[in-house]
Coordinates of C-alpha atoms and ligand atoms in Angstrom, one line a residue:
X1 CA 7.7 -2.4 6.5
X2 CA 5.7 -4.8 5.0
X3 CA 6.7 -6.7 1.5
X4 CA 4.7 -8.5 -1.1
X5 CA 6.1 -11.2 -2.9
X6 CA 4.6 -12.3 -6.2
X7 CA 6.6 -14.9 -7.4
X8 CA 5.5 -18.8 -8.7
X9 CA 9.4 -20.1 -8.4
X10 CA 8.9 -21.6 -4.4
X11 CA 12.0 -22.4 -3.8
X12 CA 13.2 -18.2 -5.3
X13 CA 10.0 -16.6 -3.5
X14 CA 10.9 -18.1 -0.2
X15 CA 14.5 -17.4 -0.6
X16 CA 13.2 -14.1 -1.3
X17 CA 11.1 -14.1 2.1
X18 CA 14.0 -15.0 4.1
X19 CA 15.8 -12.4 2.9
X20 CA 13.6 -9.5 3.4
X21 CA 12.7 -10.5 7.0
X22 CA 16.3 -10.9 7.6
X23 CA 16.1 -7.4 7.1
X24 CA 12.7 -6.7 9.1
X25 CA 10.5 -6.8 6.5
X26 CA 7.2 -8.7 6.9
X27 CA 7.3 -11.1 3.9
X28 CA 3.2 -12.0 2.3
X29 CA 4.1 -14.4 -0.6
X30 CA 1.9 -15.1 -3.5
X31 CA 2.6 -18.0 -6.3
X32 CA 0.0 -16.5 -9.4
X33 CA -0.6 -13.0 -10.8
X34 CA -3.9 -13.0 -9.8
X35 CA -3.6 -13.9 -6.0
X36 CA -0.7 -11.2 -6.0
X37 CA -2.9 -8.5 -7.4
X38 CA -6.1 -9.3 -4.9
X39 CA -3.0 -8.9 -2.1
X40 CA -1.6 -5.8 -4.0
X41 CA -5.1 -4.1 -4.0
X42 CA -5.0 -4.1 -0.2
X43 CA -2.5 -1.9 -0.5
X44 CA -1.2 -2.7 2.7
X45 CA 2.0 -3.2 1.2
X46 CA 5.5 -0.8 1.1
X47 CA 6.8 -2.8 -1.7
X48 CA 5.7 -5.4 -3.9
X49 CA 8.4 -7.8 -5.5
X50 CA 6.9 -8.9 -8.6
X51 CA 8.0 -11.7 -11.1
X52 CA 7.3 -11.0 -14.9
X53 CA 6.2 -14.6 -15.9
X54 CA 3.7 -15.8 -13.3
X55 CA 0.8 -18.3 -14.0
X56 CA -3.1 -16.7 -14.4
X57 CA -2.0 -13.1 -14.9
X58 CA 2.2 -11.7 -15.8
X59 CA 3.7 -9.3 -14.0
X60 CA 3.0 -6.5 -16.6
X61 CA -0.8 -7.0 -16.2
X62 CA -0.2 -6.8 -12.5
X63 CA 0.8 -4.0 -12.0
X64 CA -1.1 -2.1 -15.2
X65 CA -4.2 -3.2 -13.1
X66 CA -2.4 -2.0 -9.7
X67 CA -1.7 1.3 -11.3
X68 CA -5.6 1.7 -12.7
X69 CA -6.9 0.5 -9.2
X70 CA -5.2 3.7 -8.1
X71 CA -2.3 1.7 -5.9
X72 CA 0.9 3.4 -5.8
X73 CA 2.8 0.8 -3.9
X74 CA 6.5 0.9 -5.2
X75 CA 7.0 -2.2 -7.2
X76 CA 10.6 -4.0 -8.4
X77 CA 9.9 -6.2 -11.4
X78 CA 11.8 -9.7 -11.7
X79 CA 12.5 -11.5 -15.0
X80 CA 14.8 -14.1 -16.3
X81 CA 14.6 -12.4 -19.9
X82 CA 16.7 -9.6 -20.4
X83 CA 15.2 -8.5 -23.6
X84 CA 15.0 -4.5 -23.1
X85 CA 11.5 -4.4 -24.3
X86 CA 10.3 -6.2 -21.3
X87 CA 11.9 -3.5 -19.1
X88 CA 10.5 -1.3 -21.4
X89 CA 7.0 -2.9 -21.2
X90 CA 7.6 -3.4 -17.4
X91 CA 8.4 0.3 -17.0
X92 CA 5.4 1.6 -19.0
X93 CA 2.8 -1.0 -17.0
X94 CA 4.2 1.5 -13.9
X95 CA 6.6 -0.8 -12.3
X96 CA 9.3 1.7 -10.7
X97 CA 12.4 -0.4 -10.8
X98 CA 13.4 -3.5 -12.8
X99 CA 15.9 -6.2 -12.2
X100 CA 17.1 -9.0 -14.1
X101 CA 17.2 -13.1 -12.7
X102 CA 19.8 -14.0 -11.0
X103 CA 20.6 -11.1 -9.1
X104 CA 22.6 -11.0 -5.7
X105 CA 20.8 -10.4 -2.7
X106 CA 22.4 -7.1 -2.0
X107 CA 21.4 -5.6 -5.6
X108 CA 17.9 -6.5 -4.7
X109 CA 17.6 -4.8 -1.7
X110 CA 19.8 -2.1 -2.5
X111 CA 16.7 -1.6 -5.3
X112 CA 14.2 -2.0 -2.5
X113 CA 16.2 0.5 -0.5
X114 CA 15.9 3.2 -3.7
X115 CA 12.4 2.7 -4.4
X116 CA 10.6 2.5 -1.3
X117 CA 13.1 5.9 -0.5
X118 CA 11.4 7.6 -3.5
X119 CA 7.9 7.1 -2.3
X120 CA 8.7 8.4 1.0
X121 CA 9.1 12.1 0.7
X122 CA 12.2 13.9 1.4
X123 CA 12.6 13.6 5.2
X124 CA 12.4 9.9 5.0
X125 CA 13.0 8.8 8.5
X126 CA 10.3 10.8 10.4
X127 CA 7.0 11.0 10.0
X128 CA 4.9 13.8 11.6
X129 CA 1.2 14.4 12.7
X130 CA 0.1 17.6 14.5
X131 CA 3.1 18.1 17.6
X132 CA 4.3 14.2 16.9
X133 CA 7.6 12.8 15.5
X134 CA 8.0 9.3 15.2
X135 CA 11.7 8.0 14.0
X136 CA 11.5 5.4 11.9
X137 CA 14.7 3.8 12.3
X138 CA 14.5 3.9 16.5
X139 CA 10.8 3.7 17.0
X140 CA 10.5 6.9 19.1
X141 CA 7.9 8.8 19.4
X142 CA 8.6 12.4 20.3
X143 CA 6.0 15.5 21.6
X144 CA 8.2 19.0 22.2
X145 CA 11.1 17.5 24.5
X146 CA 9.8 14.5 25.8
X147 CA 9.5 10.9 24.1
X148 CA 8.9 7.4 24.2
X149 CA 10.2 4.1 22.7
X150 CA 7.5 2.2 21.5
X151 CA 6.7 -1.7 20.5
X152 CA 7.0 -3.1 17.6
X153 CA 3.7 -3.3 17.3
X154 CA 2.7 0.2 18.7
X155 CA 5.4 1.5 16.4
X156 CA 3.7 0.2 13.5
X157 CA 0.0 1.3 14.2
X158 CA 1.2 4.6 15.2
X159 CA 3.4 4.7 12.0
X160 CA 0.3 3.5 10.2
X161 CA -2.4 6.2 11.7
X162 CA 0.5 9.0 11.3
X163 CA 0.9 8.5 7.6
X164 CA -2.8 8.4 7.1
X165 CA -3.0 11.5 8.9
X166 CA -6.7 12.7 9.4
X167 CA -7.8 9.9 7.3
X168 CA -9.8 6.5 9.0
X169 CA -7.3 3.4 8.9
X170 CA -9.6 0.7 9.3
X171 CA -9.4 -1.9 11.7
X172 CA -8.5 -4.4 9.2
X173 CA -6.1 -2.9 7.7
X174 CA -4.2 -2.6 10.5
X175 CA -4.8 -6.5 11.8
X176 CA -3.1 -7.0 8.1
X177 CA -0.6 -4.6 8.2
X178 CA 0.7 -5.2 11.8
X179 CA -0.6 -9.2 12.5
X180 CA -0.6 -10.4 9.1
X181 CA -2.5 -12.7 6.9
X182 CA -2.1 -15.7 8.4
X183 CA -2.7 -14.5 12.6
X184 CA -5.7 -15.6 14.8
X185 CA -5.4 -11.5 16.0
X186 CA -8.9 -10.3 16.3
X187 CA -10.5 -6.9 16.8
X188 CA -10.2 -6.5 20.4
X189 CA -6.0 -7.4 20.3
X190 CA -6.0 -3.9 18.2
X191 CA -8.1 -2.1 20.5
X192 CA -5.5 -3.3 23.5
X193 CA -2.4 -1.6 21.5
X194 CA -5.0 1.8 20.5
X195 CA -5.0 2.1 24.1
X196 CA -1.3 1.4 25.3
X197 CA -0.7 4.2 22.7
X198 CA -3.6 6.5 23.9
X199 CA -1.5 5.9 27.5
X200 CA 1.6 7.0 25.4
X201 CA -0.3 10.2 23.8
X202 CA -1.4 11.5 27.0
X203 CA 1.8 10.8 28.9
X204 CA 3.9 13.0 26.2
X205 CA 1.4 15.7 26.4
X206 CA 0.2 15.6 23.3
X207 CA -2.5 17.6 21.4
X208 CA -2.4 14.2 19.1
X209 CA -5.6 12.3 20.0
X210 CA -6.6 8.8 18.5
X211 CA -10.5 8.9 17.6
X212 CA -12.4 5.2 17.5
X213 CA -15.2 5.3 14.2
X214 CA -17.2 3.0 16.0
X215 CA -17.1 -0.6 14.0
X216 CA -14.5 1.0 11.4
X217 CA -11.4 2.1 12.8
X218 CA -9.5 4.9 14.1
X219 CA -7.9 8.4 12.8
X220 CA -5.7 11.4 14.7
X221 CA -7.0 14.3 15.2
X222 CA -5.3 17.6 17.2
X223 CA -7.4 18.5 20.0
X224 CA -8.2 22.6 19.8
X225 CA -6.7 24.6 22.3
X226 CA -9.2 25.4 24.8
Ligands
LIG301 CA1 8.1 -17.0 -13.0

């Protein structure tokens, strides 16, 4: 899972970074509104952590222009005012959840823990494509009865192409997603994990196949029975 931070308090948004890779987030961290909406528009993100008072563009604006842009990543709103009209305000920009400075850590990510549950449907830990299963919470991927544990980083490109379905995830997006911002990854280090999993596809007997879009990216597709 992967967590934006927007944020212009250092010292509170690296606190906050710590804290969600403790719990095996990736952490992306941006100090002004309008840094932390070119990152939200990615929409690479699960979850987006976003502070109300931020320099350039506040919170509310943020995620009003999220929202328009068609993003529906889950965001918690921070603020040090506890006015209700902000939450209100907050609420109606289409921020999901909203909690009020200081919190303890355990509040916050029991918040994370709601919201990011509600965007998942209702059979949160598994995701399925075609004859695939892949448990979230112990990275195995599953074809009839036979499975396989798989990297972290397999795990994420396979949980990545499996939510998108038919759909083309784009090379890029998944160097963001799974290397991050700040990596020297490169095309060719995806390409090496497409075809561990490819390996992985065809060992469990799947009718799952990976297509490449030559220069773009990759999508699943179930192979017709002959
Ligand atoms: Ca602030």
């Amino acid at each position: 899972m992967r967590v934006l931070i927007v944020e212009d308090e250092r010292r509170l948004a690296q606190t906050l970074a710590d804290l969600m890779e403790a719990h095996n987030y990736t952490a992306d961290v941006s100090y002004d509104g309008e840094s932390g909406l070119d990152n939200a528009l990615s929409g690479i993100y699960d979850v987006i952590i976003l502070d109300v008072m931020l320099p350039k563009r506040n919170g509310f604006e943020v995620v009003r222009a999220m929202r328009d842009e068609g993003v529906k990543t889950p965001v918690l709103m921070l603020t040090a005012r506890t006015e209700t009209d902000d939450k209100v305000n907050g609420l109606d920009a289409g921020a999901d959840y909203y909690l009020t400075k200081p919190f303890q850590s355990r509040e916050l990510l029991a918040c994370i823990r709601v919201i990011t549950r509600r965007q998942n449907h209702a059979a949160d830990n598994v995701l399925s494509f075609g004859d695939l299963r892949l448990e979230l919470s112990s990275c195995q991927l599953s074809c009839g009865e036979r499975s396989v544990r798989l990297s972290r980083k397999e795990f994420e490109i396979m949980g990545k192409l499996m939510a998108n379905g038919a759909q083309v995830v784009t090379k890029e997006t998944l160097l963001l997603t799974v290397w991050g911002y700040d990596s020297n990854a490169e095309d060719n280090n995806v390409e090496v994990y497409i075809s561990f999993l490819r390996k992985k596809l065809s060992h469990l007997k799947s009718t799952v196949t990976i297509k490449t879009l030559r220069m773009i990216g990759y999508h699943l597709e179930v192979k017709k029975a002959p």
